Structure formats: C-alpha cells, structure tokens
Coordinates of C-alpha atoms in Angstrom, one line a residue:
X1 CA 25.2 -52.0 8.9
X2 CA 26.5 -50.7 5.7
X3 CA 30.1 -49.5 5.4
X4 CA 29.1 -45.8 4.9
X5 CA 27.0 -46.0 8.2
X6 CA 29.8 -47.7 9.9
X7 CA 32.3 -45.0 8.9
X8 CA 30.0 -42.3 10.1
X9 CA 29.2 -44.2 13.3
X10 CA 33.2 -44.2 14.2
X11 CA 33.5 -40.6 13.1
X12 CA 30.8 -39.8 15.6
X13 CA 32.4 -42.1 18.3
X14 CA 35.8 -40.5 18.3
X15 CA 34.8 -36.9 17.5
X16 CA 35.0 -36.0 21.2
X17 CA 38.4 -37.5 21.6
X18 CA 39.7 -35.6 18.6
X19 CA 38.0 -32.2 19.6
X20 CA 39.8 -32.7 23.1
X21 CA 43.2 -33.2 21.5
X22 CA 42.8 -30.3 19.3
X23 CA 42.2 -28.0 22.4
X24 CA 45.8 -28.9 23.5
X25 CA 48.0 -26.0 22.8
X26 CA 51.4 -26.9 24.2
X27 CA 53.9 -29.0 22.1
X28 CA 55.1 -30.4 25.4
X29 CA 52.0 -32.4 26.1
X30 CA 51.3 -33.3 22.5
X31 CA 54.9 -34.6 22.4
X32 CA 53.9 -37.2 25.0
X33 CA 51.0 -38.2 23.0
X34 CA 53.1 -38.3 19.9
X35 CA 55.8 -40.6 21.6
X36 CA 53.3 -43.4 22.5
X37 CA 51.9 -43.1 19.0
X38 CA 55.2 -43.6 17.4
X39 CA 56.0 -46.4 19.7
X40 CA 52.6 -48.0 18.5
X41 CA 53.4 -47.6 14.9
X42 CA 56.9 -49.2 15.3
X43 CA 55.3 -52.0 16.9
X44 CA 52.9 -52.5 14.1
X45 CA 55.9 -51.9 11.6
X46 CA 58.1 -54.5 13.4
X47 CA 55.5 -57.2 13.5
X48 CA 54.6 -56.6 9.7
X49 CA 58.3 -56.8 8.8
X50 CA 58.7 -60.2 10.6
X51 CA 55.7 -61.5 8.7
X52 CA 57.2 -60.3 5.4
X53 CA 60.7 -62.2 6.4
X54 CA 58.6 -65.4 7.0
X55 CA 56.8 -65.0 3.8
X56 CA 60.0 -64.6 1.8
X57 CA 61.7 -67.5 3.8
X58 CA 59.0 -70.0 4.0
X59 CA 56.6 -69.1 1.3
X60 CA 53.5 -69.4 3.5
X61 CA 51.3 -67.8 1.0
X62 CA 52.3 -69.8 -2.3
X63 CA 53.2 -68.1 -5.6
X64 CA 53.6 -64.5 -4.3
X65 CA 57.2 -64.2 -2.9
X66 CA 59.7 -62.8 -5.5
X67 CA 57.0 -62.4 -8.0
X68 CA 58.1 -58.9 -8.6
X69 CA 56.9 -56.6 -11.5
X70 CA 60.1 -54.2 -12.2
X71 CA 58.4 -52.5 -14.9
X72 CA 55.1 -50.8 -13.4
X73 CA 52.9 -48.8 -15.5
X74 CA 54.3 -45.2 -15.9
X75 CA 51.0 -43.6 -15.2
X76 CA 51.5 -44.5 -11.6
X77 CA 54.8 -42.5 -11.2
X78 CA 52.9 -39.3 -10.4
X79 CA 51.1 -41.0 -7.5
X80 CA 54.4 -42.3 -6.3
X81 CA 55.6 -38.7 -6.3
X82 CA 52.7 -37.5 -4.2
X83 CA 52.9 -40.1 -1.7
X84 CA 56.6 -39.6 -1.3
X85 CA 56.0 -35.7 -0.9
X86 CA 53.3 -36.8 1.8
X87 CA 55.7 -39.1 3.6
X88 CA 58.1 -36.4 4.2
X89 CA 55.6 -33.6 4.9
X90 CA 56.9 -32.5 8.3
X91 CA 57.7 -29.0 7.7
X92 CA 54.9 -27.5 9.7
X93 CA 56.3 -29.2 12.9
X94 CA 60.0 -28.4 12.3
X95 CA 60.2 -25.1 13.9
X96 CA 57.8 -25.8 17.0
X97 CA 59.8 -28.9 17.6
X98 CA 63.1 -27.0 17.7
X99 CA 61.5 -24.4 19.8
X100 CA 60.3 -27.1 22.3
X101 CA 63.8 -28.8 22.5
X102 CA 65.8 -28.2 25.8
X103 CA 68.7 -28.0 23.7
X104 CA 67.9 -26.6 20.3
X105 CA 71.5 -26.2 19.2
X106 CA 71.4 -29.9 18.7
X107 CA 68.3 -29.7 16.3
X108 CA 70.0 -29.9 13.1
X109 CA 72.0 -33.1 13.9
X110 CA 68.7 -34.7 15.2
X111 CA 66.7 -33.7 12.3
X112 CA 69.2 -35.2 9.7
X113 CA 69.5 -38.4 11.7
X114 CA 65.5 -38.5 11.7
X115 CA 65.4 -38.0 8.0
X116 CA 68.0 -40.6 7.3
X117 CA 66.1 -43.2 9.5
X118 CA 62.9 -42.5 7.9
X119 CA 64.3 -42.7 4.4
X120 CA 65.9 -46.1 5.5
X121 CA 62.6 -47.2 6.8
X122 CA 60.6 -46.3 3.9
X123 CA 62.7 -47.9 1.3
X124 CA 63.6 -51.1 2.9
X125 CA 60.0 -51.7 4.4
X126 CA 58.5 -51.0 0.9
X127 CA 60.9 -53.4 -0.8
X128 CA 60.7 -56.2 1.9
X129 CA 56.8 -56.2 1.5
X130 CA 56.6 -55.8 -2.2
X131 CA 59.2 -58.7 -2.6
X132 CA 57.2 -60.9 -0.2
X133 CA 53.7 -60.4 -1.5
X134 CA 54.5 -59.2 -5.2
X135 CA 51.6 -57.7 -7.2
X136 CA 49.0 -59.0 -4.5
X137 CA 50.4 -56.4 -2.1
X138 CA 47.4 -54.3 -0.5
X139 CA 45.4 -56.1 -3.4
X140 CA 42.0 -54.4 -2.9
X141 CA 42.5 -51.3 -0.8
X142 CA 46.3 -51.0 -1.2
X143 CA 46.8 -51.5 2.5
X144 CA 49.4 -53.9 3.7
X145 CA 47.0 -55.1 6.5
X146 CA 45.1 -57.2 4.0
X147 CA 47.9 -59.2 3.4
X148 CA 48.5 -59.8 7.0
X149 CA 45.1 -61.5 7.0
X150 CA 45.8 -63.3 3.8
X151 CA 49.1 -64.6 5.6
X152 CA 47.2 -65.6 8.7
X153 CA 44.5 -67.8 7.0
X154 CA 47.6 -70.0 5.6
X155 CA 49.2 -70.6 8.9
X156 CA 48.9 -73.6 10.8
X157 CA 48.1 -71.7 14.1
X158 CA 45.5 -69.4 12.5
X159 CA 44.0 -68.3 15.8
X160 CA 47.2 -66.8 17.0
X161 CA 48.1 -65.1 13.7
X162 CA 44.7 -63.7 13.3
X163 CA 45.0 -62.1 16.9
X164 CA 48.5 -60.9 15.7
X165 CA 47.1 -59.1 12.6
X166 CA 44.3 -57.7 14.7
X167 CA 46.8 -56.4 17.2
X168 CA 48.9 -54.7 14.3
X169 CA 45.9 -53.0 12.7
X170 CA 45.1 -51.7 16.3
X171 CA 48.7 -50.4 16.7
X172 CA 48.6 -48.7 13.2
X173 CA 45.1 -47.2 13.9
X174 CA 46.2 -45.9 17.4
X175 CA 49.5 -44.5 16.0
X176 CA 48.1 -42.8 13.1
X177 CA 45.2 -41.6 15.0
X178 CA 47.2 -39.9 17.8
X179 CA 49.8 -38.3 15.7
X180 CA 47.1 -36.3 14.0
X181 CA 47.2 -33.8 16.9
X182 CA 50.9 -33.0 16.0
X183 CA 50.0 -32.2 12.4
X184 CA 47.1 -30.0 13.5
X185 CA 48.8 -27.9 16.1
X186 CA 50.6 -25.5 13.6
X187 CA 47.4 -25.4 11.3
X188 CA 45.2 -24.4 14.2
X189 CA 47.8 -21.8 15.6
X190 CA 48.0 -20.1 12.3
X191 CA 44.2 -20.1 11.7
X192 CA 43.7 -18.6 15.3
X193 CA 46.3 -15.9 14.9
X194 CA 44.7 -14.7 11.5
X195 CA 41.2 -15.2 12.7
X196 CA 41.5 -13.5 16.1
X197 CA 43.9 -10.5 15.4
X198 CA 43.4 -7.7 18.0
X199 CA 40.2 -5.5 17.2
X200 CA 38.6 -8.1 15.0
X201 CA 36.5 -9.8 17.7
X202 CA 35.6 -9.1 21.2
X203 CA 38.3 -10.5 23.7
X204 CA 35.7 -11.8 26.1
X205 CA 35.6 -15.6 26.2
X206 CA 38.4 -15.6 23.7
X207 CA 39.7 -18.9 25.0
X208 CA 36.4 -20.7 24.3
X209 CA 35.9 -19.1 20.9
X210 CA 39.3 -20.4 19.8
X211 CA 38.3 -23.7 21.1
X212 CA 35.1 -23.8 19.0
X213 CA 37.1 -22.9 15.8
X214 CA 39.4 -25.9 16.7
X215 CA 36.6 -28.0 17.2
X216 CA 34.9 -26.8 13.9
X217 CA 38.1 -27.8 11.9
X218 CA 38.5 -30.9 13.6
X219 CA 35.0 -31.8 12.6
X220 CA 35.7 -30.9 9.1
X221 CA 38.6 -33.2 9.0
X222 CA 36.7 -36.0 10.2
X223 CA 33.7 -35.4 7.8
X224 CA 36.2 -35.5 4.8
X225 CA 37.7 -38.8 6.5
X226 CA 34.2 -40.4 6.5
X227 CA 33.3 -39.3 3.1
X228 CA 34.6 -42.5 1.6
X229 CA 37.7 -41.2 -0.3
X230 CA 40.5 -43.6 -1.0
X231 CA 43.2 -43.4 1.5
X232 CA 45.8 -43.9 -1.0
X233 CA 44.4 -41.1 -3.4
X234 CA 43.8 -38.8 -0.4
X235 CA 47.4 -39.2 0.9
X236 CA 48.7 -38.7 -2.9
X237 CA 46.8 -35.5 -3.3
X238 CA 47.7 -34.1 -0.1
X239 CA 51.5 -34.7 -0.9
X240 CA 51.1 -33.6 -4.5
X241 CA 49.4 -30.3 -3.7
X242 CA 50.3 -29.0 -0.2
X243 CA 53.4 -31.2 0.2
X244 CA 54.9 -29.7 -3.0
X245 CA 54.0 -26.2 -2.0
X246 CA 55.7 -26.8 1.5
X247 CA 58.9 -28.5 0.3
X248 CA 59.7 -27.2 -3.1
X249 CA 57.9 -23.8 -3.8
X250 CA 57.7 -21.7 -0.5
X251 CA 61.1 -22.8 0.8
X252 CA 62.8 -21.9 -2.6
X253 CA 61.1 -18.6 -2.8
X254 CA 61.6 -17.7 0.7
X255 CA 65.5 -18.5 0.3
X256 CA 65.9 -16.8 -2.8
X257 CA 64.1 -13.5 -1.2
X258 CA 66.2 -13.7 1.8
X259 CA 69.7 -14.5 0.3
X260 CA 69.5 -13.0 -3.2
X261 CA 72.6 -10.7 -2.7
X262 CA 74.8 -13.8 -1.4
X263 CA 73.8 -16.5 -3.9
X264 CA 76.2 -17.5 -6.8
X265 CA 74.9 -18.0 -10.4
X266 CA 75.0 -21.9 -9.8
X267 CA 73.3 -21.7 -6.6
X268 CA 70.5 -19.8 -8.1
X269 CA 70.2 -22.1 -11.0
X270 CA 70.1 -25.1 -8.6
X271 CA 67.3 -23.6 -6.5
X272 CA 65.4 -22.6 -9.7
X273 CA 65.6 -26.2 -10.8
X274 CA 64.4 -27.5 -7.7
X275 CA 61.4 -25.1 -7.7
X276 CA 60.6 -25.9 -11.3
X277 CA 60.9 -29.6 -11.0
X278 CA 58.8 -29.7 -7.8
X279 CA 56.1 -27.6 -9.5
X280 CA 56.0 -29.6 -12.5
X281 CA 55.8 -33.1 -10.8
X282 CA 53.5 -31.6 -8.2
X283 CA 51.2 -30.4 -11.0
X284 CA 51.3 -33.6 -12.8
X285 CA 50.6 -35.6 -9.6
X286 CA 47.8 -33.7 -8.5
X287 CA 46.2 -34.0 -12.1
X288 CA 46.7 -37.7 -12.1
X289 CA 45.2 -38.3 -8.5
X290 CA 42.3 -36.4 -9.4
X291 CA 41.6 -38.3 -12.5
X292 CA 42.0 -41.5 -10.7
X293 CA 39.8 -40.5 -7.8
X294 CA 36.8 -39.4 -10.2
X295 CA 37.3 -42.0 -12.9

C-alpha cells in the first residue's frame, strides 16, 4: 500500500471516533478525555527525555551528542516564531476552562503556573534532545521519533528498545489525537451560534443538524490531515497566522478598545509595540512557511 493510500485508510478508520468526540459539548467530559491524553503525552516525553540523557551520557549513537550548530540559518527564524506561537495557542480554551472550574477565583494562579511549566518543558526538552542528537534531530521528517528508532538500532537489547520506541509513538499519537477534541469545542460552539441563529433555520431536529455540521467540520480537518502536508509546516503556518491573530492582534485591539480612557501613554506604546511586532513576525512567518511548503 502506498503512503498516500495508507494515510487515507487511517483517516477513514478513525473518522467515526473523531465525529463522536466532536458531538460532546460539555467541557466536563472532554476534560476527562484530555486528562488521559496529557498523561499519555507526558509518558512519551518522559521516556524520550530518558533516551536523550542516555545518548548524552553514553554516546549510544556515535558522533551526534554535543555536535551542536549554534548559528542556524536565519531563514528558519520565522518558522520558529510560527511554531512558538502554535505551542502557546490555547487562547480558545482559556475562558471555557475557567467557567468549568469549581473554584474559578483560583484560575489566574493556575494559568500562570501552567504557562511557566509549559515554557520550562519546551525549552529544556528542545535543548536536551538537540544536544543529544545534534543536526540529526528529526533528520527526515523533523520528528524526534525518528531518532528513537535510530537509538534503538544501536542498543545491545534492540528488541526491548524497539518496543519502547513503539510505545512512545503510540503514547504521542493517542495524546495528540485525543487532545483535538479540546481544541475543537470552542470552534464548533462559535460556528453553531453563528450558523443556527434564531429564525435562520427550522428548530426541528436542531440537535442533529448541529451534529451534522460538527461531523462535516471534523471530516474537513481529517481531509487536510490526510492531504500530505508537512506536519512541521502545518504547525508553523497555523501558529504564524491564527496564533498571531489570537495572541497579538485581537487581544491588544480589545484591550485598547475597553480601557482606552484609563491607559497611560507608556501603556499605549507598549501595547502598540506588542501588536506591531506580532503582526510583522506573523506576516513574515506566514510568508516563509508558504514558500517552504510550495518550493
């Protein structure tokens, strides 16, 4: 079976699962799914980190550890901005999460701690694995799972480590796959409210009409996933375009609109600088990503 046929076969296989998840409307139940997804991702991260430490300490794959290029090409900087924006793109679930909390007054503290922990993990995990595998990190597709397989082939107990890297892949697939429902819930709610405004459609069988819209959007996402676009480029493009709008443009515009009479001159300057820098880097990252995708 060709890679393209395999992708479409997998999409057809998992489509009913994702359509079913898209029909869940309560953050309470999606939170349970998300919890197990995060546990799965953390398991994969922990095992990958251990492999990185073993590679650094024992040089399992010779010639890679500490072979670090500290002067990467500048053309990759916009791609990095897009991926960083994507990594912190959780604006859509902030308000629903706060509303679903038993003690929402503690939300700000929880949010700050989560962002600090995420930043710490992003930086340290990236530095650790790049130091361990050098320029060969994700040497073909840009995904660290390639290096796990490379690591396993150099170990004495190859069978065990091959099983380990398969488990890591499964954990990451499950974790990322199940966390999609958290990202979709806000998008689907917004589309439903705009599409099914009172008087626009008949209210009969409204629930199933909404479910059909949710199923259609889910299938659209699966079609894009199966189209063969590079995962790295897709992540960078999403972060560069929508991430920039959600994190730099819309928040600053709303803040200026709501508090225009209470802001000092320096506060206005700071907010405008944030919006302008975000717009410049976001536009540049979008352009460079599109050029990389179609070159």
